[in-house]
Amino acid sequence: MSIKQLKSIEELNEFVQQPGKHLLLKHSTTCPISAKANEEFQSFVNENETTSAAMVLVIEDRPVSNHIAEEFEIKHESPQILLFDDGKVSWNTSHWKITRDSIKEALNA
């Protein structure tokens, strides 16, 4: 499954409200730490093609990024990954803690 880029709050809401588990990466295109997190995220999704995954570019789509922090009451960080399970955030982490192994562990918890 490919990674969908969410560019609007409506797209975000559609993604989050789907049943099941979904991964969302908040990515900064100007940050080297975020670039490494994105590599780990992309690698995980490529190896696990049935995983539902999306990305928000925090600079380009700031209103969507801000909405995530407000709506789900999670402090904004970048990079940051969130696992949604039936519309609720069941796990999140940021920066160097975003690895293929941490994503796999969260999905299997």
Coordinates of N, CA and C in Angstrom, one line a residue:
M1 N 0.9 -1.2 0.0 CA 0.0 0.0 0.0 C 0.9 1.2 0.0
S2 N 0.6 2.2 -0.8 CA 1.4 3.4 -0.8 C 1.1 4.4 0.3
I3 N 2.0 5.3 0.5 CA 1.8 6.3 1.6 C 1.1 7.5 1.0
K4 N -0.1 7.8 1.6 CA -0.9 8.9 1.1 C -0.4 10.2 1.8
Q5 N -0.3 11.3 1.0 CA 0.1 12.6 1.6 C -1.2 13.3 1.9
L6 N -1.4 13.7 3.1 CA -2.7 14.3 3.6 C -2.4 15.8 3.5
K7 N -3.2 16.5 2.7 CA -3.0 18.0 2.5 C -4.1 18.8 3.1
S8 N -5.2 18.2 3.6 CA -6.3 19.0 4.1 C -6.8 18.3 5.4
I9 N -7.5 19.0 6.2 CA -8.1 18.5 7.4 C -9.2 17.4 7.0
E10 N -9.9 17.7 5.9 CA -10.8 16.7 5.4 C -10.2 15.4 5.1
E11 N -9.0 15.4 4.4 CA -8.3 14.2 4.1 C -7.8 13.5 5.3
L12 N -7.3 14.3 6.3 CA -6.9 13.7 7.6 C -8.1 13.0 8.3
N13 N -9.2 13.7 8.3 CA -10.4 13.1 9.0 C -10.8 11.8 8.3
E14 N -10.8 11.7 7.0 CA -11.2 10.5 6.3 C -10.2 9.4 6.6
F15 N -8.9 9.7 6.7 CA -7.9 8.7 7.0 C -8.0 8.2 8.4
V16 N -8.2 9.0 9.4 CA -8.3 8.6 10.8 C -9.6 7.9 11.1
Q17 N -10.6 8.2 10.4 CA -11.9 7.6 10.7 C -12.1 6.2 10.1
Q18 N -11.2 5.7 9.3 CA -11.3 4.4 8.7 C -11.1 3.4 9.9
P19 N -11.9 2.3 9.8 CA -11.7 1.3 10.9 C -10.3 0.6 10.8
G20 N -9.8 0.2 11.9 CA -8.5 -0.5 12.0 C -7.3 0.4 12.3
K21 N -6.1 -0.1 12.1 CA -4.9 0.6 12.5 C -4.3 1.4 11.3
H22 N -3.8 2.6 11.5 CA -3.2 3.4 10.5 C -2.1 4.2 11.1
L23 N -1.0 4.3 10.3 CA 0.2 5.0 10.7 C 0.2 6.4 10.0
L24 N 0.6 7.4 10.8 CA 0.7 8.7 10.2 C 2.0 9.3 10.7
L25 N 2.8 9.8 9.7 CA 4.1 10.4 10.0 C 4.0 11.9 9.7
K26 N 4.4 12.7 10.7 CA 4.5 14.1 10.5 C 6.0 14.4 10.2
H27 N 6.2 14.9 9.0 CA 7.5 15.0 8.4 C 7.9 16.4 8.1
S28 N 9.1 16.8 8.4 CA 9.6 18.1 8.0 C 10.6 17.9 6.9
T29 N 10.4 18.5 5.8 CA 11.3 18.4 4.6 C 12.6 19.1 4.8
T30 N 12.8 19.9 5.8 CA 14.0 20.6 6.0 C 14.9 20.1 7.1
C31 N 14.5 19.0 7.8 CA 15.2 18.5 9.0 C 15.9 17.2 8.7
P32 N 17.2 17.1 9.0 CA 17.9 15.8 8.8 C 17.4 14.7 9.7
I33 N 16.9 15.0 10.9 CA 16.4 13.9 11.8 C 15.1 13.4 11.2
S34 N 14.3 14.3 10.6 CA 13.0 13.9 10.0 C 13.3 13.1 8.7
A35 N 14.4 13.4 8.0 CA 14.7 12.7 6.8 C 15.0 11.2 7.2
K36 N 15.7 11.0 8.3 CA 16.1 9.7 8.7 C 14.8 8.9 9.2
A37 N 13.9 9.6 9.9 CA 12.7 9.0 10.4 C 11.8 8.6 9.1
N38 N 11.8 9.5 8.1 CA 11.1 9.2 6.9 C 11.6 7.9 6.2
E39 N 12.9 7.8 6.2 CA 13.5 6.6 5.6 C 13.1 5.3 6.4
E40 N 13.1 5.4 7.7 CA 12.6 4.2 8.5 C 11.1 3.9 8.2
F41 N 10.3 5.0 8.2 CA 8.9 4.9 7.9 C 8.7 4.2 6.5
Q42 N 9.3 4.8 5.5 CA 9.2 4.3 4.1 C 9.6 2.8 4.0
S43 N 10.7 2.5 4.7 CA 11.2 1.2 4.7 C 10.2 0.2 5.3
F44 N 9.7 0.6 6.4 CA 8.7 -0.3 7.1 C 7.5 -0.5 6.2
V45 N 6.9 0.6 5.6 CA 5.7 0.5 4.8 C 6.0 -0.4 3.6
N46 N 7.2 -0.2 3.0 CA 7.6 -1.0 1.8 C 7.6 -2.5 2.1
E47 N 8.1 -2.8 3.3 CA 8.2 -4.2 3.8 C 6.9 -4.8 4.3
N48 N 5.9 -3.9 4.6 CA 4.6 -4.3 5.1 C 3.5 -3.7 4.3
E49 N 3.4 -4.2 3.1 CA 2.5 -3.5 2.1 C 1.1 -3.4 2.4
T50 N 0.6 -4.1 3.4 CA -0.8 -4.0 3.7 C -1.1 -3.0 4.8
T51 N 0.0 -2.4 5.3 CA -0.1 -1.3 6.4 C -0.7 -0.1 5.8
S52 N -1.7 0.5 6.4 CA -2.3 1.7 6.0 C -1.5 2.9 6.5
A53 N -0.9 3.7 5.6 CA 0.0 4.7 6.0 C -0.2 6.1 5.3
A54 N 0.1 7.1 6.0 CA -0.1 8.5 5.5 C 1.0 9.4 6.1
M55 N 1.1 10.6 5.4 CA 2.1 11.5 5.9 C 1.6 12.9 5.8
V56 N 2.0 13.8 6.7 CA 1.7 15.2 6.7 C 3.0 15.9 6.7
L57 N 3.2 16.8 5.7 CA 4.4 17.6 5.6 C 4.1 18.9 6.5
V58 N 4.8 19.0 7.6 CA 4.5 19.9 8.6 C 4.7 21.4 8.2
I59 N 5.6 21.6 7.3 CA 5.8 23.0 6.9 C 4.8 23.4 5.8
E60 N 4.7 22.5 4.8 CA 3.8 22.8 3.6 C 2.4 22.7 4.0
D61 N 2.0 21.9 5.0 CA 0.6 21.7 5.3 C 0.4 22.0 6.8
R62 N 0.9 23.1 7.3 CA 0.9 23.5 8.7 C -0.5 23.4 9.3
P63 N -1.6 23.9 8.7 CA -2.9 23.8 9.3 C -3.3 22.3 9.7
V64 N -2.9 21.4 8.8 CA -3.2 20.0 9.1 C -2.4 19.5 10.3
S65 N -1.1 19.8 10.3 CA -0.2 19.5 11.4 C -0.7 20.1 12.7
N66 N -1.1 21.3 12.7 CA -1.7 22.0 13.9 C -2.9 21.3 14.4
H67 N -3.8 20.9 13.4 CA -5.1 20.3 13.8 C -4.8 18.9 14.5
I68 N -3.8 18.2 14.1 CA -3.5 16.9 14.7 C -3.2 17.1 16.2
A69 N -2.3 18.1 16.5 CA -1.9 18.4 17.9 C -3.2 18.8 18.7
E70 N -4.0 19.7 18.1 CA -5.2 20.1 18.9 C -6.2 19.0 19.0
E71 N -6.6 18.4 17.9 CA -7.7 17.4 17.9 C -7.4 16.2 18.8
F72 N -6.1 15.7 18.8 CA -5.8 14.5 19.5 C -5.0 14.8 20.8
E73 N -4.8 16.1 21.1 CA -4.2 16.6 22.4 C -2.8 15.9 22.6
I74 N -2.0 16.0 21.5 CA -0.7 15.4 21.5 C 0.3 16.6 21.1
K75 N 1.2 16.8 22.0 CA 2.2 17.9 21.7 C 2.8 17.7 20.4
H76 N 2.9 18.8 19.6 CA 3.5 18.8 18.3 C 5.0 18.5 18.4
E77 N 5.5 17.6 17.6 CA 6.9 17.4 17.4 C 7.1 17.0 16.0
S78 N 8.3 17.1 15.5 CA 8.6 16.8 14.1 C 10.1 16.4 14.1
P79 N 10.3 15.1 13.6 CA 9.3 14.2 13.1 C 8.5 13.6 14.2
Q80 N 7.4 13.1 13.9 CA 6.5 12.4 14.9 C 5.7 11.4 14.1
I81 N 5.5 10.2 14.7 CA 4.7 9.2 14.2 C 3.6 8.9 15.1
L82 N 2.4 8.7 14.6 CA 1.2 8.3 15.4 C 0.6 7.1 14.8
L83 N 0.1 6.2 15.7 CA -0.7 5.0 15.3 C -2.1 5.3 15.8
F84 N -3.0 5.3 14.8 CA -4.4 5.4 15.0 C -5.0 4.0 15.0
D85 N -5.9 3.7 16.0 CA -6.6 2.5 16.0 C -8.1 2.8 16.3
D86 N -8.8 2.6 15.2 CA -10.3 2.9 15.2 C -10.5 4.4 15.7
G87 N -9.7 5.3 15.1 CA -10.0 6.7 15.2 C -9.3 7.3 16.4
K88 N -8.6 6.5 17.3 CA -7.9 7.1 18.4 C -6.4 6.8 18.3
V89 N -5.6 7.7 18.9 CA -4.2 7.5 18.9 C -3.9 6.5 20.0
S90 N -3.3 5.4 19.6 CA -2.9 4.4 20.6 C -1.4 4.4 20.9
W91 N -0.6 5.1 20.1 CA 0.8 5.1 20.3 C 1.4 6.3 19.5
N92 N 2.4 7.0 20.0 CA 3.1 8.0 19.2 C 4.5 8.1 19.8
T93 N 5.4 8.5 18.9 CA 6.8 8.7 19.3 C 7.4 9.7 18.3
S94 N 8.6 10.2 18.6 CA 9.2 11.2 17.8 C 10.7 11.0 17.6
H95 N 11.3 11.8 16.8 CA 12.7 12.0 16.5 C 13.4 10.6 16.3
W96 N 14.5 10.4 17.0 CA 15.3 9.2 16.7 C 14.6 7.9 17.1
K97 N 13.5 8.0 17.9 CA 12.7 6.8 18.3 C 11.9 6.2 17.2
I98 N 11.8 6.9 16.1 CA 11.1 6.4 14.9 C 12.0 5.5 14.1
T99 N 11.7 4.2 14.3 CA 12.5 3.1 13.6 C 11.6 2.1 13.1
R100 N 12.1 1.3 12.2 CA 11.2 0.1 11.7 C 10.8 -0.8 12.8
D101 N 11.8 -1.0 13.8 CA 11.5 -1.9 14.9 C 10.4 -1.3 15.8
S102 N 10.5 0.0 16.1 CA 9.5 0.6 17.0 C 8.1 0.6 16.4
I103 N 8.1 0.8 15.1 CA 6.8 0.8 14.4 C 6.2 -0.6 14.4
K104 N 7.0 -1.6 14.1 CA 6.6 -3.0 14.1 C 6.1 -3.4 15.5
E105 N 6.8 -3.0 16.6 CA 6.4 -3.3 17.9 C 5.1 -2.7 18.3
A106 N 4.9 -1.4 17.9 CA 3.6 -0.7 18.2 C 2.4 -1.3 17.5
L107 N 2.6 -1.7 16.2 CA 1.5 -2.3 15.5 C 1.2 -3.7 16.0
N108 N 2.1 -4.4 16.6 CA 1.9 -5.8 17.1 C 1.5 -5.8 18.6
A109 N 1.4 -4.6 19.2 CA 1.1 -4.5 20.7 C -0.3 -4.8 20.9

